[in-house]
């Protein structure tokens, strides 16, 4: 068999352990020595690095080591006939490489590392005594080594390392390349960060590129005086914006399916490797499979168990959704309305500023508490995969942010019908809030990193008993360890930092869409902000944070449904704005104006839900390749099955003939 060429091996995982303060008597039983020896035994390449306060173990894996780990994990990979089959190292030539020439994606490699590192078990016939800083503990037979060392606080952290060569290349061609505006090396982003982050940046790039049309349209509406046709400008702008949003949503689905086809990702991701061992942490509910093992394999019992599990899961989700909705209505809504009313009636700007400061502090606390409660509620839901749990969390937390972001704007627009105040509020939210959020988003990681370095230096000087002397962080792995992780503001239990980035994008989309008629120039401001967002988010991931843990994904998840919901909401709100705006100005009678706007609303809703019938979500070439691969796979399976059947019949005939001869 022609073995594929060996890929370049890079250190991709870091393990943090403390520096030894006491020299153990038996070096063979020393924690660090045993750990390094076990890493070497499973085929990992090990390099030890001395840091200022800790010691670091860098790990790399040859291709064969990763391949055998993938076979043990029973990972499924795309073959040359188009089928996803269980990986076998001995049949490596049958599997398709990634677009960058590597055999495994970053997601697959990470979970192979996870399997190799956390799968180390004491296979000897007796327990091994380990020593660490003068303390002794036993590594029992059949016990996993790394979890044991984590429990005794010897291993501080296991985290992915940046590949310096690829990181610098992405910095040059992506984060610091402002000339390309919305163009991004999406395939390289996928290779380095995984599917979920790559899909987010593909969505952000396409969204920003499509924003050029409404931004130009809005500037035209704002700057040009159309004379007697001025009354028709806003309705035409509103209709054009809704059609734009509907088309963008549908064409994004086509681009998404094309990306999945190019990256050889199946539409159904299933349960992620690495989350299988975490199943019991998300509640005490028994899965249908475990319940079947308990109650037997009777067909009647099997049906009842699955039905009971299905409906019980629906009831739990309904209960949790009801708790969140009731909390929003009875706790958050009165608070938001009280703030909006006081802001409207208070005349002093100083008092308004103080009120806003108190409001922002209180609402941030409320939202953080709501997010933590949502995470706890989801633990008792019967969700099959981590992706579904994350989607459930997104829906719940977005409800809190939706109320926080828009209720004050709705109050000014719909109750007081004060369009001047409404425009001021929109300008504040779009300009001041987004600028401040971008500054905080990119400065906080650096401040956290600087503070951690300060604490390490201070501790080291205290140990030496001297306050003078410069302490340098020379190793790259230690600098990465001190950087913050890419986590969500609501916690890292289910969502990574993409939650905050997607939330910011969704809230911006809702703001510019639902109030398009009140402030058309919002589209231009949002476009400029998104162009900056692409580069600042890239710089944050590449330079300011640890390399994120890769996550499986086929879409942007629940956020696409939220965008669809905001499009429907924008149809309703803008129709209401048009009716009240023209009645307020006295340009036409409210009765015929309202009738025309209601007709427009119904037509746009019909277009929204009917457009998907005319534009398929999957490009023709993707569908043709999928059908071709399925046909090839069916032909191969059919031929193999026929050979098996034919061989069996021949063997059966020979057995019968030998029996006759014996008689």
XYZ file of C-alpha atoms in Angstrom:
663
model
C 0.000 0.000 0.000
C 1.279 3.448 -0.880
C 1.438 5.330 2.363
C 0.549 9.020 2.227
C 3.348 11.480 2.797
C 4.105 12.398 6.390
C 2.616 15.749 7.349
C 4.689 18.383 9.059
C 4.411 17.837 12.820
C 3.773 20.907 14.971
C 3.210 21.259 18.702
C -0.541 21.745 19.100
C -1.305 20.996 22.772
C 0.160 22.483 25.955
C 0.033 20.971 29.460
C 0.766 23.212 32.455
C 2.366 21.754 35.589
C 4.006 23.491 38.575
C 7.740 23.803 38.979
C 9.170 21.326 41.445
C 10.080 22.774 44.805
C 11.123 19.499 46.426
C 13.328 16.886 44.769
C 11.605 13.506 45.088
C 13.749 10.597 46.175
C 12.503 8.158 43.539
C 12.712 9.949 40.198
C 10.905 7.073 38.405
C 7.778 7.729 40.460
C 7.917 11.501 40.132
C 4.680 12.915 38.716
C 6.306 14.859 35.925
C 8.607 12.031 34.877
C 5.765 9.516 34.838
C 3.534 11.888 32.884
C 6.191 12.571 30.236
C 6.997 8.867 29.993
C 3.312 7.955 29.477
C 2.894 10.651 26.811
C 5.871 9.174 24.978
C 4.487 5.638 25.245
C 1.251 6.574 23.439
C 3.286 7.989 20.542
C 3.280 11.718 21.340
C 6.298 13.954 20.755
C 7.140 15.734 24.017
C 9.080 18.927 24.685
C 9.491 20.431 28.150
C 9.736 24.200 28.578
C 10.675 26.041 31.788
C 8.578 29.122 32.466
C 8.781 31.861 35.062
C 6.275 30.291 37.484
C 5.293 26.991 35.855
C 6.652 24.261 33.660
C 5.060 23.451 30.314
C 4.833 20.249 28.297
C 4.301 20.785 24.579
C 2.782 17.881 22.687
C 2.795 16.955 19.017
C 1.571 13.794 17.323
C 2.938 12.069 14.205
C 0.377 11.239 11.551
C 0.379 7.539 12.378
C -0.335 8.248 16.057
C -3.283 10.448 15.121
C -4.486 7.855 12.617
C -4.525 5.037 15.151
C -6.290 7.287 17.678
C -8.905 8.165 15.043
C -9.444 4.452 14.386
C -9.943 3.837 18.116
C -12.411 6.729 18.293
C -14.225 5.263 15.255
C -14.268 8.650 13.535
C -16.096 8.753 10.220
C -14.340 10.357 7.271
C -15.171 10.981 3.628
C -13.881 8.352 1.197
C -13.126 8.675 -2.518
C -16.502 7.126 -3.406
C -18.329 9.866 -1.487
C -19.342 7.803 1.552
C -18.487 8.661 5.157
C -16.951 5.479 6.574
C -15.305 4.574 9.849
C -11.620 5.445 9.672
C -9.075 2.637 9.477
C -5.359 3.453 9.514
C -4.509 0.407 7.387
C -6.843 1.723 4.643
C -5.705 5.336 4.878
C -5.413 5.750 1.089
C -9.178 5.264 0.728
C -9.938 8.515 2.582
C -10.052 12.000 1.091
C -7.622 14.628 2.346
C -8.615 18.095 3.495
C -8.433 20.987 1.034
C -5.069 22.052 2.553
C -3.573 18.607 1.971
C -3.793 17.327 5.555
C -5.506 14.058 6.382
C -7.362 15.278 9.477
C -9.129 18.545 10.181
C -8.235 20.567 13.296
C -11.457 19.366 14.946
C -10.516 15.740 14.305
C -6.913 16.233 15.426
C -7.980 17.912 18.655
C -10.252 15.046 19.619
C -7.516 12.551 18.759
C -5.216 14.455 21.124
C -7.980 14.450 23.720
C -8.316 10.668 23.366
C -4.568 10.090 23.613
C -4.041 12.388 26.599
C -7.073 11.463 28.692
C -7.015 7.813 27.655
C -3.775 6.983 29.512
C -4.620 4.224 32.014
C -2.569 2.305 34.562
C -2.356 -1.112 32.884
C 0.152 -2.570 35.326
C -0.801 -5.190 37.908
C -0.294 -2.894 40.890
C -0.836 0.721 41.898
C 1.925 3.252 41.172
C 2.982 5.661 43.903
C 3.493 9.200 42.607
C 5.214 12.039 44.428
C 4.567 15.736 43.993
C 6.065 18.477 46.153
C 6.730 16.066 49.010
C 3.222 14.524 48.834
C 2.449 10.959 47.835
C -0.671 9.517 46.197
C -1.518 6.314 44.361
C -2.327 5.851 40.708
C -4.632 2.860 40.935
C -4.891 0.022 38.420
C -7.298 0.937 35.593
C -7.388 4.613 36.642
C -6.888 7.431 34.105
C -3.686 9.360 34.757
C -4.473 12.894 33.574
C -7.832 13.250 35.428
C -6.037 11.935 38.530
C -3.307 14.568 38.241
C -5.917 17.261 37.622
C -7.806 16.231 40.761
C -4.674 16.665 42.906
C -3.972 20.029 41.168
C -0.714 18.868 39.597
C -1.939 19.504 36.041
C -3.251 23.062 35.989
C -4.545 23.207 32.435
C -4.518 21.427 29.072
C -5.080 23.835 26.187
C -4.561 24.114 22.389
C -1.453 25.913 21.191
C -1.215 28.360 18.322
C 0.780 27.183 15.309
C 3.140 30.121 14.976
C 3.729 29.735 11.237
C 0.022 29.505 10.371
C -0.858 32.220 12.876
C 1.544 34.727 11.329
C 0.279 33.877 7.858
C -3.327 34.518 8.937
C -2.313 37.757 10.642
C -0.766 38.988 7.411
C -3.420 37.768 4.967
C -6.500 38.270 7.147
C -6.397 40.284 10.373
C -4.076 43.034 9.119
C -5.166 42.977 5.481
C -7.623 45.899 5.390
C -7.447 46.289 1.603
C -9.631 43.234 0.976
C -12.493 44.816 3.006
C -14.889 41.824 3.185
C -12.804 39.147 1.441
C -11.393 36.539 3.834
C -9.360 33.318 3.502
C -12.265 31.199 4.761
C -10.630 27.864 3.907
C -7.519 28.766 5.911
C -9.713 29.942 8.799
C -11.499 26.582 8.728
C -8.198 24.692 8.746
C -6.898 26.671 11.714
C -9.973 27.279 13.898
C -12.521 24.680 12.813
C -15.961 24.814 11.210
C -17.903 26.871 13.766
C -15.621 29.913 13.732
C -15.114 29.671 9.958
C -18.889 29.624 9.349
C -19.312 32.677 11.588
C -16.714 34.678 9.652
C -18.166 33.520 6.327
C -21.570 34.766 7.502
C -20.133 38.067 8.771
C -18.259 38.644 5.509
C -21.269 37.917 3.315
C -23.571 40.000 5.552
C -21.182 42.973 5.407
C -20.756 42.656 1.636
C -24.528 42.600 1.120
C -24.861 45.650 3.408
C -23.321 47.886 0.747
C -26.635 48.000 -1.160
C -28.905 49.178 1.693
C -26.161 51.530 2.909
C -25.959 53.217 -0.526
C -29.772 53.225 -0.745
C -30.019 54.860 2.711
C -27.463 57.560 1.877
C -29.383 58.334 -1.328
C -32.681 58.605 0.560
C -31.107 60.842 3.212
C -29.209 63.241 0.955
C -31.395 63.673 -2.142
C -34.605 65.696 -2.159
C -37.155 63.895 -4.346
C -39.655 66.767 -4.283
C -43.259 65.649 -4.768
C -42.190 61.979 -4.690
C -40.750 62.343 -1.200
C -43.842 60.701 0.333
C -43.113 57.503 -1.591
C -39.430 57.313 -0.719
C -39.761 55.713 2.728
C -42.280 53.023 1.646
C -40.050 52.133 -1.338
C -36.998 52.044 0.925
C -38.829 49.830 3.400
C -39.960 47.374 0.706
C -36.467 47.270 -0.776
C -34.872 46.590 2.608
C -37.249 43.712 3.383
C -36.651 42.130 -0.031
C -32.907 42.530 0.533
C -33.083 40.813 3.935
C -35.170 37.916 2.588
C -32.802 37.372 -0.341
C -29.738 37.567 1.916
C -31.157 34.946 4.268
C -31.887 32.538 1.430
C -28.609 33.034 -0.413
C -26.676 32.571 2.825
C -28.211 29.098 3.113
C -26.906 28.330 -0.369
C -23.415 29.570 0.537
C -23.516 27.585 3.768
C -24.312 24.335 1.964
C -21.532 25.063 -0.557
C -19.015 25.542 2.273
C -20.034 22.251 3.888
C -19.599 20.456 0.565
C -16.151 22.007 0.079
C -15.068 21.061 3.609
C -16.518 17.529 3.338
C -18.820 18.032 6.340
C -22.043 16.045 6.572
C -25.251 17.912 7.310
C -25.897 15.904 10.479
C -23.024 16.416 12.876
C -24.469 14.247 15.636
C -22.937 13.994 19.063
C -19.512 15.554 19.208
C -16.593 13.404 20.306
C -15.542 14.604 23.706
C -19.115 15.410 24.716
C -20.073 11.749 24.965
C -18.351 11.481 28.327
C -20.138 14.576 29.592
C -23.640 13.218 29.075
C -24.449 12.583 32.720
C -23.376 16.084 33.720
C -26.394 17.612 32.009
C -28.998 16.161 34.332
C -30.017 12.862 35.791
C -32.317 11.898 32.925
C -31.825 8.440 31.485
C -31.411 8.165 27.749
C -33.814 5.852 25.892
C -30.950 3.389 25.250
C -30.126 3.102 28.961
C -33.795 2.804 29.800
C -34.152 -0.016 27.272
C -31.252 -1.855 28.852
C -33.058 -1.592 32.177
C -36.511 -2.605 31.027
C -35.542 -5.134 28.366
C -35.836 -5.231 24.593
C -39.538 -5.939 24.219
C -40.929 -4.044 21.191
C -43.869 -2.631 23.159
C -41.599 -1.419 25.947
C -39.193 0.024 23.383
C -41.922 2.127 21.775
C -43.217 3.335 25.134
C -39.738 4.249 26.355
C -38.982 6.358 23.275
C -42.380 8.074 23.377
C -42.070 8.789 27.096
C -38.576 10.199 26.637
C -39.654 12.337 23.670
C -42.692 13.919 25.317
C -40.970 14.307 28.668
C -38.216 16.239 26.892
C -40.797 18.482 25.171
C -42.505 19.180 28.507
C -39.207 20.080 30.158
C -38.322 22.499 27.365
C -41.817 24.030 27.533
C -41.503 24.457 31.310
C -38.087 26.117 31.019
C -39.233 28.408 28.195
C -42.285 29.396 30.245
C -40.076 30.249 33.247
C -37.859 32.478 31.100
C -40.809 34.194 29.355
C -42.629 34.858 32.642
C -39.435 36.263 34.156
C -39.032 38.623 31.199
C -42.664 39.793 31.349
C -43.021 40.245 35.108
C -39.482 41.227 36.108
C -37.581 42.759 33.201
C -40.413 44.454 31.267
C -41.607 46.722 34.157
C -37.997 47.699 34.880
C -37.327 48.575 31.217
C -40.559 50.554 30.884
C -39.859 52.471 34.104
C -36.419 53.467 32.786
C -37.809 54.522 29.401
C -40.568 56.595 31.046
C -38.191 58.355 33.466
C -35.754 59.077 30.629
C -38.607 60.712 28.708
C -39.906 62.914 31.543
C -36.595 63.979 33.140
C -35.410 67.322 31.757
C -31.910 67.506 33.235
C -29.160 65.954 31.132
C -27.108 65.251 34.271
C -30.023 63.323 35.788
C -30.455 61.394 32.531
C -26.785 60.464 32.552
C -26.973 59.255 36.155
C -30.160 57.311 35.444
C -28.546 55.634 32.427
C -25.484 54.658 34.486
C -27.661 53.033 37.170
C -29.762 51.324 34.490
C -26.750 49.879 32.663
C -25.259 48.516 35.887
C -28.556 46.954 37.001
C -29.441 45.481 33.595
C -26.011 43.899 33.195
C -26.418 42.182 36.550
C -29.936 41.069 35.636
C -28.822 39.684 32.277
C -25.876 37.825 33.816
C -28.159 36.260 36.437
C -30.670 35.361 33.711
C -27.941 33.694 31.656
C -26.778 31.593 34.614
C -30.359 30.547 35.397
C -30.839 29.568 31.735
C -27.705 27.410 31.863
C -29.011 25.633 34.974
C -32.426 25.079 33.393
C -30.877 23.552 30.265
C -29.054 20.971 32.389
C -32.436 19.361 33.029
C -33.543 19.337 29.408
C -33.374 16.146 27.371
C -31.237 17.560 24.524
C -29.367 14.981 22.445
C -26.262 16.965 21.470
C -24.171 19.880 22.688
C -25.264 21.848 19.611
C -28.955 21.531 20.556
C -28.198 22.497 24.143
C -26.345 25.566 22.883
C -29.275 26.515 20.608
C -31.708 26.210 23.515
C -29.496 28.494 25.584
C -29.252 31.027 22.743
C -33.048 31.310 22.438
C -33.491 31.868 26.167
C -30.716 34.417 26.641
C -31.581 36.291 23.451
C -35.046 36.932 24.897
C -33.408 38.790 27.785
C -31.188 40.837 25.489
C -34.061 41.506 23.069
C -36.096 43.077 25.848
C -33.092 44.986 27.177
C -32.106 46.395 23.772
C -35.420 47.233 22.119
C -38.100 47.937 24.735
C -36.885 51.490 25.377
C -36.735 52.189 21.648
C -40.246 50.791 21.155
C -41.447 52.988 24.015
C -40.215 56.176 22.342
C -41.440 55.092 18.928
C -44.832 53.555 19.550
C -46.161 55.232 22.694
C -44.808 58.787 22.513
C -44.332 58.738 18.729
C -41.370 61.036 19.287
C -39.284 60.406 16.179
C -36.656 62.990 17.097
C -35.939 61.237 20.392
C -36.097 57.900 18.586
C -33.380 58.940 16.139
C -31.215 60.193 19.018
C -31.586 56.884 20.848
C -30.723 54.935 17.678
C -27.626 57.058 17.076
C -26.524 56.496 20.680
C -27.050 52.741 20.433
C -25.368 52.354 17.035
C -22.483 54.760 17.345
C -21.610 55.045 21.012
C -22.594 51.542 22.148
C -20.961 49.650 19.278
C -17.779 51.716 19.405
C -17.507 51.210 23.167
C -18.273 47.501 22.849
C -15.550 47.073 20.231
C -13.049 48.931 22.417
C -13.926 46.853 25.476
C -14.035 43.625 23.484
C -10.483 44.108 22.254
C -8.930 45.906 25.232
C -10.199 43.662 28.048
C -8.248 40.572 26.873
C -5.039 42.612 26.780
C -5.728 44.072 30.239
C -6.396 40.595 31.654
C -3.202 39.301 30.046
C -1.166 42.201 31.468
C -2.668 41.714 34.928
C -1.810 37.988 34.930
C 1.788 38.781 33.978
C 1.922 41.367 36.773
C 0.687 38.819 39.323
C 3.238 36.218 38.203
C 6.078 38.761 38.420
C 4.909 39.929 41.857
C 4.718 36.349 43.168
C 8.163 35.533 41.769
C 9.739 38.607 43.376
C 8.106 37.743 46.700
C 9.553 34.204 46.526
C 13.029 35.590 45.777
C 12.696 38.199 48.522
C 13.699 41.004 46.172
C 11.600 43.747 44.600
C 14.198 44.640 41.966
C 15.229 42.900 38.793
C 13.411 42.412 35.541
C 11.483 39.169 34.966
C 11.064 38.257 31.299
C 8.513 35.841 29.829
C 10.681 34.282 27.147
C 8.683 31.164 26.199
C 5.798 31.494 23.763
C 3.821 28.700 25.428
C 3.820 30.564 28.760
C 2.598 33.747 27.087
C -0.253 31.775 25.514
C -1.126 30.216 28.866
C -1.487 33.662 30.442
C -3.834 34.884 27.700
C -7.611 34.709 28.367
C -9.717 31.927 26.877
C -12.318 32.516 24.166
C -15.394 32.190 26.404
C -18.890 33.662 26.464
C -19.989 36.340 28.924
C -22.736 34.015 30.210
C -20.225 31.262 31.012
C -18.291 28.605 29.148
C -20.561 25.663 29.995
C -22.179 25.472 26.572
C -21.051 28.334 24.383
C -17.675 29.727 23.422
C -16.949 33.372 22.685
C -18.921 33.243 19.446
C -22.065 33.710 21.526
C -21.157 37.342 22.248
C -20.044 38.013 18.661
C -23.232 36.530 17.176
C -25.377 38.293 19.777
C -23.829 41.645 18.877
C -24.509 40.977 15.185
C -28.123 39.901 15.792
C -28.905 42.927 17.981
C -27.416 45.219 15.333
C -29.468 43.539 12.599
C -32.652 43.950 14.639
C -31.871 47.606 15.345
C -31.294 48.616 11.724
C -34.143 46.477 10.332
C -36.950 47.152 12.821
C -36.335 50.918 12.769
C -35.281 51.273 9.130
C -37.930 53.876 8.290
C -37.082 55.975 11.332
C -33.332 56.148 10.668
C -32.198 54.860 7.240
C -28.593 55.997 7.779
C -28.227 53.246 10.392
C -27.331 50.883 7.537
C -24.316 52.987 6.588
C -23.063 53.122 10.185
C -23.572 49.365 10.569
C -21.618 48.668 7.367
C -18.596 50.640 8.573
C -18.793 48.931 11.960
C -18.910 45.447 10.399
C -15.893 46.112 8.157
C -13.973 46.974 11.323
C -15.517 44.026 13.194
C -14.086 41.489 10.740
C -10.497 42.616 11.330
C -10.786 43.268 15.079
C -12.396 39.866 15.721
C -9.644 38.214 13.670
C -6.942 40.094 15.570
C -8.560 39.141 18.877
C -8.536 35.431 18.011
C -5.006 35.394 16.620
C -3.149 37.698 18.990
C -5.072 38.345 22.202
C -6.625 34.999 23.167
C -5.700 31.358 23.515
C -6.415 29.228 20.482
C -10.097 28.260 20.820
C -11.175 24.659 21.265
C -12.658 23.567 17.890
C -16.391 22.854 17.839
C -18.434 20.957 15.293
C -21.086 22.940 13.410
C -22.919 22.895 10.107
C -24.674 26.280 10.381
C -24.657 29.346 12.608
C -27.268 27.462 14.616
C -30.131 29.201 16.374
C -28.904 32.609 15.223
C -30.255 32.038 11.704
C -33.759 31.486 13.119
C -33.334 34.640 15.203
C -32.443 36.601 12.059
C -35.587 35.201 10.391
C -37.665 36.266 13.406
C -36.196 39.789 13.260
C -37.122 40.065 9.567
C -40.763 39.271 10.391
C -40.677 41.729 13.298
C -39.239 44.432 11.038
C -42.134 44.045 8.602
C -44.626 44.705 11.410
C -42.741 47.534 13.131
C -41.924 49.472 9.970
C -45.518 49.263 8.771
C -46.593 50.734 12.127
C -43.953 53.462 11.842
C -45.107 54.402 8.357
C -48.745 54.657 9.434
C -48.008 56.805 12.466
C -45.349 58.846 10.728
C -47.599 59.954 7.873
C -50.510 60.593 10.213
C -48.254 62.647 12.488
C -47.045 64.740 9.573
C -50.581 65.171 8.258
C -49.604 64.296 4.715
C -52.437 61.876 4.120
C -55.483 60.571 5.937
C -54.804 57.704 8.299
C -57.632 55.508 6.927
C -56.435 55.041 3.336
C -52.813 55.191 4.471
C -53.340 52.451 7.010
C -55.148 50.301 4.451
C -52.297 50.608 1.951
C -49.693 49.828 4.613
C -51.630 46.758 5.770
C -51.705 45.501 2.188
C -47.937 46.069 1.913
C -47.412 44.192 5.185
C -49.351 41.132 4.015
C -47.594 41.106 0.633
C -44.158 41.295 2.282
C -45.015 38.508 4.728
C -46.155 36.391 1.777
C -42.895 37.152 -0.052
C -40.889 36.343 3.099
C -42.377 32.869 3.478
C -42.728 32.166 -0.251
C -39.322 33.234 -1.502
C -37.686 30.017 -0.262
C -39.833 28.081 -2.742
C -38.231 29.904 -5.665
C -34.603 29.935 -4.479
C -33.439 26.475 -3.332
C -31.249 26.329 -0.235
C -28.742 24.062 -1.967
C -26.839 24.981 -5.165
C -27.319 22.656 -8.121
C -23.654 21.536 -8.163
C -23.799 20.575 -4.483
C -26.979 18.593 -5.035
C -25.499 16.928 -8.138
C -22.332 15.922 -6.255
C -24.383 14.545 -3.389
C -26.526 12.464 -5.750
C -23.424 11.298 -7.625
C -21.690 10.237 -4.401
C -24.810 8.431 -3.193
C -25.117 6.583 -6.531
C -21.444 5.555 -6.493
C -21.731 4.361 -2.898
C -24.861 2.370 -3.723
C -23.156 0.729 -6.733
C -20.087 -0.248 -4.694
C -22.206 -1.633 -1.849
C -24.423 -3.522 -4.293
C -21.442 -5.148 -6.061
C -19.819 -6.095 -2.765
C -23.071 -7.551 -1.480
C -23.569 -9.564 -4.682
C -20.016 -10.940 -4.435
C -20.677 -11.945 -0.853
C -23.955 -13.653 -1.761
C -22.391 -15.334 -4.813
C -19.418 -16.536 -2.795
C -21.712 -17.896 -0.122
C -23.791 -19.829 -2.649
C -20.665 -21.331 -4.240
C -19.381 -22.380 -0.863
C -22.792 -23.853 0.010
C -22.810 -25.774 -3.306
C -19.363 -27.231 -2.645
C -20.455 -28.348 0.815
C -23.558 -30.047 -0.640
C -21.497 -31.750 -3.340
C -18.968 -33.059 -0.804
C -21.802 -34.416 1.322
C -23.175 -36.331 -1.708
C -19.750 -37.774 -2.475
C -19.402 -38.948 1.112
C -22.735 -40.731 0.818
